[in-house]
XYZ file of C-alpha atoms in Angstrom:
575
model
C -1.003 -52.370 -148.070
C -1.431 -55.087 -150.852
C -4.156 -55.653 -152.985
C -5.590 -59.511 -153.080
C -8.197 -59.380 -155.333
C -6.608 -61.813 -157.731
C -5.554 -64.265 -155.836
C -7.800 -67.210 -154.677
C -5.888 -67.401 -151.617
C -7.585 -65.684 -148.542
C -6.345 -64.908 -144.789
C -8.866 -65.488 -142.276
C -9.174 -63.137 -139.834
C -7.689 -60.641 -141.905
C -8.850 -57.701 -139.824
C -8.009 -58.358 -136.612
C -4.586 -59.752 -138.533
C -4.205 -56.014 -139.672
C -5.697 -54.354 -136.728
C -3.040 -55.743 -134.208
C 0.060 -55.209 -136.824
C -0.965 -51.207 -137.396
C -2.753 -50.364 -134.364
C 0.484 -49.358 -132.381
C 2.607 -48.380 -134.923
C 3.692 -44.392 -136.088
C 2.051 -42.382 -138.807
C 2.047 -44.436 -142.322
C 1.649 -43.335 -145.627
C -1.051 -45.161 -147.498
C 0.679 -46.608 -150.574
C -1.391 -49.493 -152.594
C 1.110 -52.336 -154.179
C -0.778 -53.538 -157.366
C 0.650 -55.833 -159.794
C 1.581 -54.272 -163.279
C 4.025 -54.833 -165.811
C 6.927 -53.002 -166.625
C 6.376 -52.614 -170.477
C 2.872 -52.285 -170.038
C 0.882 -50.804 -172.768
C -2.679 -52.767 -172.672
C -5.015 -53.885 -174.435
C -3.062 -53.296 -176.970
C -0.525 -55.677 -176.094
C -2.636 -58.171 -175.069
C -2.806 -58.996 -179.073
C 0.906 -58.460 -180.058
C 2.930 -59.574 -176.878
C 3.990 -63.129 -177.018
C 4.451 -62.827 -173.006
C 0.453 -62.169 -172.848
C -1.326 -64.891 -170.486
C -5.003 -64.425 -169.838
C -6.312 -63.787 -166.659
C -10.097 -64.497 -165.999
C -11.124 -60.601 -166.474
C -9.461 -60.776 -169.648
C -5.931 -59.150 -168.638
C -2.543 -59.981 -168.523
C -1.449 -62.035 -165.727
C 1.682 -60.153 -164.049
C 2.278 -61.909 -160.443
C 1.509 -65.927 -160.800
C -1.690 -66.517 -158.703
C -1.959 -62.746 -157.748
C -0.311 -61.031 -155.143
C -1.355 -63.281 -152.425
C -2.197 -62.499 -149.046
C 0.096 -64.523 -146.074
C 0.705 -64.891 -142.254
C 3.847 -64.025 -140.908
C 5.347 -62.972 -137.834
C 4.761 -59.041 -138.817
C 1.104 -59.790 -139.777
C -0.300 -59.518 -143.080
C 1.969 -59.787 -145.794
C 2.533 -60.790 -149.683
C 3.749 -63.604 -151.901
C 5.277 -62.181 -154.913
C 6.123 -64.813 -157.768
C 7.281 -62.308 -160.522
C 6.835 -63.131 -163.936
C 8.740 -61.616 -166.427
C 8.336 -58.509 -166.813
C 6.516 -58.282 -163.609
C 6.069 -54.971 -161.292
C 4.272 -54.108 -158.014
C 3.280 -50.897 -157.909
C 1.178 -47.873 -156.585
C 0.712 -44.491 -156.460
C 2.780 -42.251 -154.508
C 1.359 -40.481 -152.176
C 3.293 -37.799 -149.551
C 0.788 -37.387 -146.809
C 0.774 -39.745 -143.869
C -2.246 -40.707 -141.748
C -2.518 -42.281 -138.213
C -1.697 -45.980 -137.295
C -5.681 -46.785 -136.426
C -6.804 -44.891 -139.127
C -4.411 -46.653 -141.723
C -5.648 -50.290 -140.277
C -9.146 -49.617 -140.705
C -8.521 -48.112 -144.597
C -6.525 -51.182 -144.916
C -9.472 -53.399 -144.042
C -11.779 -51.066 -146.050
C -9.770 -51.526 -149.375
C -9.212 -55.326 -148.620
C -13.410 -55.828 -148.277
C -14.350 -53.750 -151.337
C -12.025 -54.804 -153.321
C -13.179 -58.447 -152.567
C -16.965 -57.277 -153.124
C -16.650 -55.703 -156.516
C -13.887 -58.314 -157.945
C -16.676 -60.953 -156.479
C -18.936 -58.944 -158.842
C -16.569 -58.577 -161.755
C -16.273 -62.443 -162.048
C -20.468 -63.193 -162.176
C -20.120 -61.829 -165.242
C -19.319 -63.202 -168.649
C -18.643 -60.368 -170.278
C -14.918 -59.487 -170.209
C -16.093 -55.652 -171.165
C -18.341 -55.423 -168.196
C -15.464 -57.382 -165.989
C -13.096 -53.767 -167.179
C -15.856 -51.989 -166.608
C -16.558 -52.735 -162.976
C -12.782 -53.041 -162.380
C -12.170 -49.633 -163.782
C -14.855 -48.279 -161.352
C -13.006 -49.728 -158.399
C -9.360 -48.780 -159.048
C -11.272 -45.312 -159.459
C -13.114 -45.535 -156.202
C -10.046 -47.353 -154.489
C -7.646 -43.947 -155.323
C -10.310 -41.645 -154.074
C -11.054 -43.836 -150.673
C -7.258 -42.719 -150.249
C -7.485 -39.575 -151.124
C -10.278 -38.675 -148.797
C -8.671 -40.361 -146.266
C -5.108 -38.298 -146.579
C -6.949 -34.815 -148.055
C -6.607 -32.586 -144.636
C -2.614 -33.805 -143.716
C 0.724 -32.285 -144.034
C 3.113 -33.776 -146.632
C 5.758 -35.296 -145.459
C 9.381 -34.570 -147.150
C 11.627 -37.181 -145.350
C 10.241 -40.510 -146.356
C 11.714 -44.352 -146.116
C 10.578 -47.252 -147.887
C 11.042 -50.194 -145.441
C 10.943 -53.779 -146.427
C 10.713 -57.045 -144.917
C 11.935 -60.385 -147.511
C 12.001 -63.550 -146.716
C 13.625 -65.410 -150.002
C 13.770 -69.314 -150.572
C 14.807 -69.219 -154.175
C 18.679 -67.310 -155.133
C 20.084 -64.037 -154.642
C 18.410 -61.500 -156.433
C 18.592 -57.692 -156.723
C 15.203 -55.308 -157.325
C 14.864 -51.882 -158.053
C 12.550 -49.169 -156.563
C 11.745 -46.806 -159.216
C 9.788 -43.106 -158.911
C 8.173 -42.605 -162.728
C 5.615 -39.567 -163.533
C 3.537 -40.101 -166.524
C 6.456 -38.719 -168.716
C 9.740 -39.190 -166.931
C 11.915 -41.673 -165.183
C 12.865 -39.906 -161.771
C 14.523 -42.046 -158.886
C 16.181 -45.601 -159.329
C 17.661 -47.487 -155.925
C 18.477 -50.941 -155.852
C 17.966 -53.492 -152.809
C 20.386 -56.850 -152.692
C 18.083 -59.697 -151.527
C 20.474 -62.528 -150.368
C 18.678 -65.957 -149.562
C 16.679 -66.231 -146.291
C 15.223 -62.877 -144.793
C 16.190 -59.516 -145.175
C 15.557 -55.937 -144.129
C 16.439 -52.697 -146.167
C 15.120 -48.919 -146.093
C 15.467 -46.580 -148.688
C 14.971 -43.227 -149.209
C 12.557 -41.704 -151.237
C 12.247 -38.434 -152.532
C 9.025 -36.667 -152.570
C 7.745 -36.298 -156.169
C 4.400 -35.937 -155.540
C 2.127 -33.070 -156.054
C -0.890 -31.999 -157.239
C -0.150 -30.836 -160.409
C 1.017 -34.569 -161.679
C 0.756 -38.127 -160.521
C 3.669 -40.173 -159.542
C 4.422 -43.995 -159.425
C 6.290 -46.031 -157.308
C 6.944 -49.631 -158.176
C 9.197 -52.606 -157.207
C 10.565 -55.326 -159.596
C 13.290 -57.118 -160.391
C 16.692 -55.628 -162.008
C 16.706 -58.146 -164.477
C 13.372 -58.038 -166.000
C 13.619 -61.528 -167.519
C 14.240 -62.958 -164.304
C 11.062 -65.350 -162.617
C 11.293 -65.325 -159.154
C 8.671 -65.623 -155.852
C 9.230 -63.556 -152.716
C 7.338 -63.149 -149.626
C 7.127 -59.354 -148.662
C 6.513 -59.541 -144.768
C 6.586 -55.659 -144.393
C 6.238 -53.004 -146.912
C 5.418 -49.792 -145.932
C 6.465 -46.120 -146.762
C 7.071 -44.382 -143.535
C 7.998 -40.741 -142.566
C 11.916 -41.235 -142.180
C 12.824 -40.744 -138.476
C 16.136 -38.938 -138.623
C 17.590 -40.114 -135.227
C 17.645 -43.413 -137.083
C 19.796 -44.686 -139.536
C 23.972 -44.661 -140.315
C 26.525 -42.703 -138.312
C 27.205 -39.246 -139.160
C 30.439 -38.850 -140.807
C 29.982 -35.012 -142.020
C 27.768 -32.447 -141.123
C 27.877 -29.636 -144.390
C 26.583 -26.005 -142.968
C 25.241 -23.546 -144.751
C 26.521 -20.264 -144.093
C 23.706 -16.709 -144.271
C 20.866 -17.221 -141.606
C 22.432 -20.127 -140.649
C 26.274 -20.413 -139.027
C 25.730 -16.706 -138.501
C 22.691 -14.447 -138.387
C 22.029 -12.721 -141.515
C 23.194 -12.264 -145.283
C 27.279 -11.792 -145.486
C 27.853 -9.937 -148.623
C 24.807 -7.558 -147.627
C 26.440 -6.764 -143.879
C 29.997 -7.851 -142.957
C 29.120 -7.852 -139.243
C 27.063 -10.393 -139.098
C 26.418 -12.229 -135.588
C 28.082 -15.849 -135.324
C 25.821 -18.616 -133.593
C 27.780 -19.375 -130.739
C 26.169 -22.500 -130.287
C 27.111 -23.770 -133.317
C 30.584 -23.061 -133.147
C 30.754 -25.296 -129.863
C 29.254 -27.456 -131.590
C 31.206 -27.502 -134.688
C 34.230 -27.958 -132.565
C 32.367 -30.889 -130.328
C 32.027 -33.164 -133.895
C 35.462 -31.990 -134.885
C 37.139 -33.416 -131.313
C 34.597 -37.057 -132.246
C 35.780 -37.560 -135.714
C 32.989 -35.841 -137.114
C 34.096 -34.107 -139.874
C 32.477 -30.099 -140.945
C 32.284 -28.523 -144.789
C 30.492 -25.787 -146.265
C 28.472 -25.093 -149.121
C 26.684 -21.672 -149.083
C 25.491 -19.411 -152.095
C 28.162 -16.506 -151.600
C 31.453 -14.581 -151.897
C 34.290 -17.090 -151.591
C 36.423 -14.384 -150.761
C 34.443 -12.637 -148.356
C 33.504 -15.947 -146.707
C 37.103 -16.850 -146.186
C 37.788 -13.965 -144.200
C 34.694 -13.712 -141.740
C 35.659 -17.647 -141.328
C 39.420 -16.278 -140.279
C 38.077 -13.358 -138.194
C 36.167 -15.789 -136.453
C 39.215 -17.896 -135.775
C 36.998 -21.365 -137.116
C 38.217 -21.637 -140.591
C 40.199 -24.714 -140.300
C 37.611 -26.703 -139.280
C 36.323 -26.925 -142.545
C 37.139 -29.026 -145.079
C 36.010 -29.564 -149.215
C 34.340 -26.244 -149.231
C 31.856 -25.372 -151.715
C 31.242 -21.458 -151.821
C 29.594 -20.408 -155.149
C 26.800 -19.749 -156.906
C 25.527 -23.101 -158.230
C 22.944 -25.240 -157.133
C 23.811 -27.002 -153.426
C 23.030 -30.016 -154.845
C 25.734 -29.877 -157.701
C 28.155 -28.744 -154.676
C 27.231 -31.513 -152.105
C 27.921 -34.190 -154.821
C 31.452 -32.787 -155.479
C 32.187 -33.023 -151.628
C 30.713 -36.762 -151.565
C 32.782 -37.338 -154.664
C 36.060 -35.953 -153.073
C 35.618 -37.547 -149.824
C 34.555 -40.930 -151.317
C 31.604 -41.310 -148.515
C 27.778 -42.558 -148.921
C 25.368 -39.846 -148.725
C 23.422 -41.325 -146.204
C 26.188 -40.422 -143.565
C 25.831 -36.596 -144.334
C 23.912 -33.940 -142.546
C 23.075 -30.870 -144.331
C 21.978 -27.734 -142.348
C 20.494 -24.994 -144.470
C 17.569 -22.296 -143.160
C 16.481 -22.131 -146.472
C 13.619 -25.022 -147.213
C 13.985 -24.776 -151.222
C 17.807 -25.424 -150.631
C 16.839 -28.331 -148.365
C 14.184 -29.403 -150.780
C 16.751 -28.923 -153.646
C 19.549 -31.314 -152.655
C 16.609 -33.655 -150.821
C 15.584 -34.774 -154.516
C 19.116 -35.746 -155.900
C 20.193 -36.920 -152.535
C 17.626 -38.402 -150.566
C 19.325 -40.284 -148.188
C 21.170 -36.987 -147.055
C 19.227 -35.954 -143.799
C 18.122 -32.318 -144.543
C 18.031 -30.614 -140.835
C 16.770 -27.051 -139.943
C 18.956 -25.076 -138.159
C 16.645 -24.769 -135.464
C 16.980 -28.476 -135.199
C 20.725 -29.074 -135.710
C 21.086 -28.574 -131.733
C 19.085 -31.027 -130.318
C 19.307 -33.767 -133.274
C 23.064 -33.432 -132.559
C 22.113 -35.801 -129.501
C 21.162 -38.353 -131.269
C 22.786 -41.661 -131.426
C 23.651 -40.952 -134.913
C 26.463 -38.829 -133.167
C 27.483 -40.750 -130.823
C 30.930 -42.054 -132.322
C 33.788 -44.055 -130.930
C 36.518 -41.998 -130.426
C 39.958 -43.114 -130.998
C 43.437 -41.565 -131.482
C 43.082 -41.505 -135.177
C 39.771 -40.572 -135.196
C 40.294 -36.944 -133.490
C 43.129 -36.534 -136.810
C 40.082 -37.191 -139.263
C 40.006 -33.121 -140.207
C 43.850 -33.413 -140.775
C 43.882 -36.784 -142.918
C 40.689 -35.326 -144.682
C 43.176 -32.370 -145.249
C 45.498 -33.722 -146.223
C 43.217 -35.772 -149.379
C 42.242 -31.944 -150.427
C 45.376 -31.246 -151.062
C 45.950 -34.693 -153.082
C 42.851 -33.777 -155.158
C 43.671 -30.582 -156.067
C 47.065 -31.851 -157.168
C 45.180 -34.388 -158.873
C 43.010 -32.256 -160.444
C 46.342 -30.113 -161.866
C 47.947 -33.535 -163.021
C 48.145 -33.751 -167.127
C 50.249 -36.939 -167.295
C 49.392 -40.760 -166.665
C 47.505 -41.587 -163.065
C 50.316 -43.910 -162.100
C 53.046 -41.106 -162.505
C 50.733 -39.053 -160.498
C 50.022 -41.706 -157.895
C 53.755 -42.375 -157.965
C 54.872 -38.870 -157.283
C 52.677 -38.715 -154.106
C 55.566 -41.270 -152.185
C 52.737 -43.451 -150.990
C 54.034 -45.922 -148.002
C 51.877 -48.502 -146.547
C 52.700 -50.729 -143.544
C 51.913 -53.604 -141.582
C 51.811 -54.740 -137.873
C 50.050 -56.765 -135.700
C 47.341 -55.312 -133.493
C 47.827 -54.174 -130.080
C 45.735 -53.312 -126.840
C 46.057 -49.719 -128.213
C 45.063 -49.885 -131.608
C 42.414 -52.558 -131.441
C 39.730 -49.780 -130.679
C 40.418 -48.242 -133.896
C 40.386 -52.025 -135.656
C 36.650 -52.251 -134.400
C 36.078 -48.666 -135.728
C 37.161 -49.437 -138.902
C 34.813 -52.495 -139.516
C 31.750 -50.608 -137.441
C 32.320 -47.288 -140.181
C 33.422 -48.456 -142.950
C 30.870 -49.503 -145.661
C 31.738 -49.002 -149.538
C 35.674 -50.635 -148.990
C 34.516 -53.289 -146.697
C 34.693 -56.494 -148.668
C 32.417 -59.046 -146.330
C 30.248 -56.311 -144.911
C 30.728 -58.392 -141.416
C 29.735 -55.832 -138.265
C 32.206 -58.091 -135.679
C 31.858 -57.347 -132.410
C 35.079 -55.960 -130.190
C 34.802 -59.076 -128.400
C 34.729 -61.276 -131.736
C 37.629 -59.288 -132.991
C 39.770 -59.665 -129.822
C 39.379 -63.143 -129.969
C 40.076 -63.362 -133.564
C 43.446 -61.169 -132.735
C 44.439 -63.764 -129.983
C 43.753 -66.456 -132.009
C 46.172 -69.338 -133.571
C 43.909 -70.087 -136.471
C 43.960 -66.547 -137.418
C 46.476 -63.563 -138.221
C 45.205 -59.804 -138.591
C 47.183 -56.731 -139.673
C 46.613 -53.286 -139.121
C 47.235 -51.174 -141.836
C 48.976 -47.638 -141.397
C 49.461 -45.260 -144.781
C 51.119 -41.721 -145.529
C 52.016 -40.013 -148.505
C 53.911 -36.638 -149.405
C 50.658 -34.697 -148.166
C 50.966 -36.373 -144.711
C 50.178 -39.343 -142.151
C 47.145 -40.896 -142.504
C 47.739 -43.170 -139.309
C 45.552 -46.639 -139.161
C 43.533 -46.758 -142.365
C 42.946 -50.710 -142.696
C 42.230 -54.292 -140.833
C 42.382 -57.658 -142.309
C 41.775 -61.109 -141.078
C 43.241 -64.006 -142.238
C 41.521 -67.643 -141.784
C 44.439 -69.971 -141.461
C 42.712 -73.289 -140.918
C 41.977 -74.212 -144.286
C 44.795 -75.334 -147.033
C 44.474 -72.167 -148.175
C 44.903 -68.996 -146.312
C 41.464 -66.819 -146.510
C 40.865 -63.192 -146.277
C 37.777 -63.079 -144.518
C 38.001 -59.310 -143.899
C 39.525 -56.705 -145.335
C 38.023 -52.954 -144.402
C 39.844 -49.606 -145.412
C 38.867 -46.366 -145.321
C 37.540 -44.299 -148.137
C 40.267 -41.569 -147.352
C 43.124 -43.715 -149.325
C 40.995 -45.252 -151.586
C 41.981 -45.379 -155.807
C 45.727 -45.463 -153.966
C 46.717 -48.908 -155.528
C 47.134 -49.666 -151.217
C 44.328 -52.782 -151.470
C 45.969 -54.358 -154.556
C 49.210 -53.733 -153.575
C 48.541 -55.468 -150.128
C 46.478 -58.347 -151.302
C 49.099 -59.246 -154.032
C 51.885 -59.107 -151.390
C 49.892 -61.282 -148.882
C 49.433 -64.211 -151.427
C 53.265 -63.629 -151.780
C 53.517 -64.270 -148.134
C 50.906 -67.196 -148.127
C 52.789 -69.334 -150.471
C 51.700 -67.505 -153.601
C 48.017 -67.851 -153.304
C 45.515 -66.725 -151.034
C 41.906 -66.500 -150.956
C 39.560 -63.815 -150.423
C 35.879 -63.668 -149.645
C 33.461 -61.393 -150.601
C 29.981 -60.666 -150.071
C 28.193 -58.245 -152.204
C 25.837 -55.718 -150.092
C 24.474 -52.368 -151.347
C 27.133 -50.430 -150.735
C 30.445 -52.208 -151.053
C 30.779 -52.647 -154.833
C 33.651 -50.264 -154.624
C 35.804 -53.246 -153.191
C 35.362 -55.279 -156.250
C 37.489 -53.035 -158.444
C 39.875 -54.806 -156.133
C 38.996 -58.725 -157.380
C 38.868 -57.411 -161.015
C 42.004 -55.036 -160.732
C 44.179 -58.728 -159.456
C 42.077 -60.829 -161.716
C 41.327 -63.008 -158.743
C 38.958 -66.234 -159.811
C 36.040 -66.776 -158.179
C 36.467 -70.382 -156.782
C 33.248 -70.987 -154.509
C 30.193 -69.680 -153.230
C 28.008 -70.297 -150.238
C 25.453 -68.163 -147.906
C 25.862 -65.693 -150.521
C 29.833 -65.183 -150.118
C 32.033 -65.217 -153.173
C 35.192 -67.041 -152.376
C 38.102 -65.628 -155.188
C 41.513 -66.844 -155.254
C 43.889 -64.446 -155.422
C 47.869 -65.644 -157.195
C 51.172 -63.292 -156.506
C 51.410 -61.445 -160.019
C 55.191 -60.500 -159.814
C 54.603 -58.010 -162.224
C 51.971 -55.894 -160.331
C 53.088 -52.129 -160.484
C 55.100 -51.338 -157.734
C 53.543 -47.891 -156.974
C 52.895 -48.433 -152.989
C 55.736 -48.582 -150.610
C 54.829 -51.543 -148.564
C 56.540 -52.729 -145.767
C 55.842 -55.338 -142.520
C 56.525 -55.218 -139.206
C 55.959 -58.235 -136.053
């Protein structure tokens, strides 16, 4: 919910406005976006900031004309002109309350606040104006309070945002802040025109210290008006959100009943196993990281005749979270596609806060979430070898790891080969994988359909490749797609996707220097920046490509053939 009561704009029929948006909708958590600055220490900087503008109670004006209230197609929602230095913010609060009950606090808050800020300005006295105001964004927190005093915090939240921007691109951040530390940073790319993003928040608050949550934008000098349609923090629903690419198990009271290094015999879940195997046969890939004997674990894992379905095992002592990061570090995937299954809350809790887009799942949950359509994955020849290519990297990185001389040697040693071909009827399916799974290395972020991609295959104005890699450690089979946009004067690569398993090869520059060979000695190559691809841009800077144009927030670079680019990668073509 927004506060209004600077603005002099008002929505009539604000109630029933708010009453139809939140009647039907799940639990909310009653957050209250404020405006505030970012450097903020009033009144004393009302004398010594040259960035100070009175408003009429005598403060600084953040938001230009007050966060105002609008009609949109969600309901009520907020224009945001952000001065510099400008922040929305509010308290953040864990416990959620029901739909109804959220509408009518969010009518309650929007009448008050209009009644005592009504007050505030029939009087000249700017000390009186603080005075009143004080008592209200006192009275305001409590109203909340009361309302959210008897429910159960809420661990798994999501911060989900409507924009609708008519200005330029812009990126903001969502930052967590107690009173003495700075604790969670995300950013959100807002390209012109609407937009939608979630992001996961951890949950800070307690009772023994207050915590913040604000909004503004990543560069603080930047002035810039947005219309929030939606903003609500919601109890993250777990059956939503990316694909599952790795479910990591914990091991004691967990994959087995009871502690290992306490009884050796412990009893296997059965159920888990089968399942285990299920995501392993789907491209789903398993790992471990459990508080125990490495030793000890390895053989109850080979006893029980499941040890290779692991992969990037972390069994120690140190903190899960420490572990989980090393495993989303060596496998080169976002968080957000990890499931972590762990009996113990405090572990869940633990990795939770540095993670929170990792979906924390009891294992008295793991068996029926495992239906969701987060699971359901297209299956594909090289999608049932994912635990073997995945293997195949762990033995890469620990080679790595051992490696004292120059990267290139290293990467040279490893006999990396990369080819070409055109798509066929077979491998298509695994072409429309790629772009559907792959985020970080996918430079236009495009989701294309399998019918858009067919025709794109069988088109004249088009050619597309499908990439196949292998190294010394093995075959990773089809790893890459591209598209190339013929019908300009300049070849385009509209879409490039590869998978994070040969990433830091040299494969992208390496193939993108030897297609603007091919083209004539220049090609061009689009990119469009989205919250998780910035991976891919190592690629534009490591080829010095120019950028050459720009529309509906795509970068169009131009790539030249360097003749002198390393020749590390094996590459070959075949029709």
């Amino acid at each position: 919910m927004f506060e209004f009561i600077y603005s002099k704009a008002i929505a009539k029929g604000y109630k029933k406005i708010i009453k139809r948006q939140y009647d039907k909708k799940a639990d909310l958590i009653p957050l209250l976006w404020t405006e505030h600055c970012i450097e903020c220490a009033a009144p004393t900087c009302y004398t010594t900031c040259k960035r100070y503008k009175r408003r009429s109670d005598g403060n600084c004006i953040r938001i230009v004309g007050g966060v105002s209230p609008i009609i949109t197609d969600e309901g009520l929602g907020a224009e945001v002109e952000f001065r510099t230095w400008a922040k929305i913010e509010s308290q953040l609060n864990i416990k959620p309350i029901k739909s109804k009950t959220y509408s009518l606090l969010y009518c309650s808050i929007s009448a008050f606040g209009r009644f005592f800020r009504g007050l505030a300005n029939l009087v000249s006295n700017t000390p009186i104006q603080r005075f009143i105001d004080a008592g209200w964004f006192s009275y305001r927190q409590k109203v909340i309070n009361a309302f959210t005093k008897k429910r159960t915090p809420i661990h798994a939240l999501s911060l989900h945002g409507k924009l609708k921007n008519k200005q330029q691109e812009t990126t903001l951040l969502v930052d967590v802040k107690s009173a003495s530390k700075h604790l969670f940073r995300e950013s959100i790319q807002v390209p012109l025109g609407d937009s939608e993003f979630f992001v996961s928040i951890p949950s800070y608050a307690s009772a023994e210290e207050l915590h913040f949550i604000n909004i503004h934008p990543a560069n603080a000098e930047e002035h810039i008006a947005l219309t929030f349609e939606y903003l609500e923090l919601e109890p993250t629903n777990k059956t939503e959100g990316k694909k599952v690419k790795c479910v990591i198990w914990d091991l004691d009271n967990t994959l087995w009943k009871g502690v290992l290094i306490e009884d050796s015999n412990v009893e296997v879940n059965s159920q888990f196993v089968e399942l285990i195997k299920r995501l392993d046969r789907s491209g789903i890939v398993n790992s471990i990281a459990s508080k125990n004997d490495k030793e000890q674990v390895v053989d109850k894992l080979k006893a029980l005749g499941i040890d290779e379905y692991f992969i990037f095992n972390k069994i120690n002592w140190n903190p899960k979270s420490i572990n989980i990061g090393k495993t989303i570090e060596q496998m080169n995937i976002n968080p957000n596609t990890i499931v972590f299954v762990d009996d113990n809350p405090f572990e869940r809790n633990e990795v939770s806060l540095r993670y929170p887009s990792i979906t924390c799942i009891d294992p008295s949950e793991m068996l029926s979430f495992s239906t969701c359509k987060r699971f359901n994955t297209i299956v594909t020849e090289d999608s049932q070898k994912r635990r073997s290519t995945y293997k195949m990297l762990e033995s890469l990185k620990e080679e790595e790891d051992n490696w004292t001389g120059n990267i290139d040697d290293f990467l040279q040693s490893c006999r990396i080969k990369a080819n070409l071909s055109r798509p066929t009827e077979e491998t298509l399916p695994r072409c429309y994988e790629l772009l559907q799974r792959t985020n970080q290395l996918n430079a236009s972020g495009r989701r294309l359909s399998l019918d858009e991609v067919t025709a794109l295959v069988n088109s004249e104005r088009a050619d597309t490749y499908v990439l196949r890699s292998s190294d010394k450690f093995g075959d990773y089979g089809i790893v890459g797609f591209l598209i190339v946009d013929k019908s300009g004067d300049i070849p385009c690569i509209t879409d490039f996707v590869i998978s994070c398993r040969v990433a830091n090869k040299k494969i992208e520059p390496t193939l993108v220097n030897y297609l603007s060979k091919k083209y004539n000695g220049k090609v061009l190559f689009n990119y469009k920046k989205t919250n998780r691809n910035g991976p891919m841009f190592a690629l534009i800077d490591e080829l010095k490509m120019e950028r050459v144009a720009s529309k509906d927030g795509v970068d169009v670079y131009s790539c030249s053939y360097n003749d002198h680019y390393p020749q590390i990668v094996m590459l070959e073509e075949f029709s």
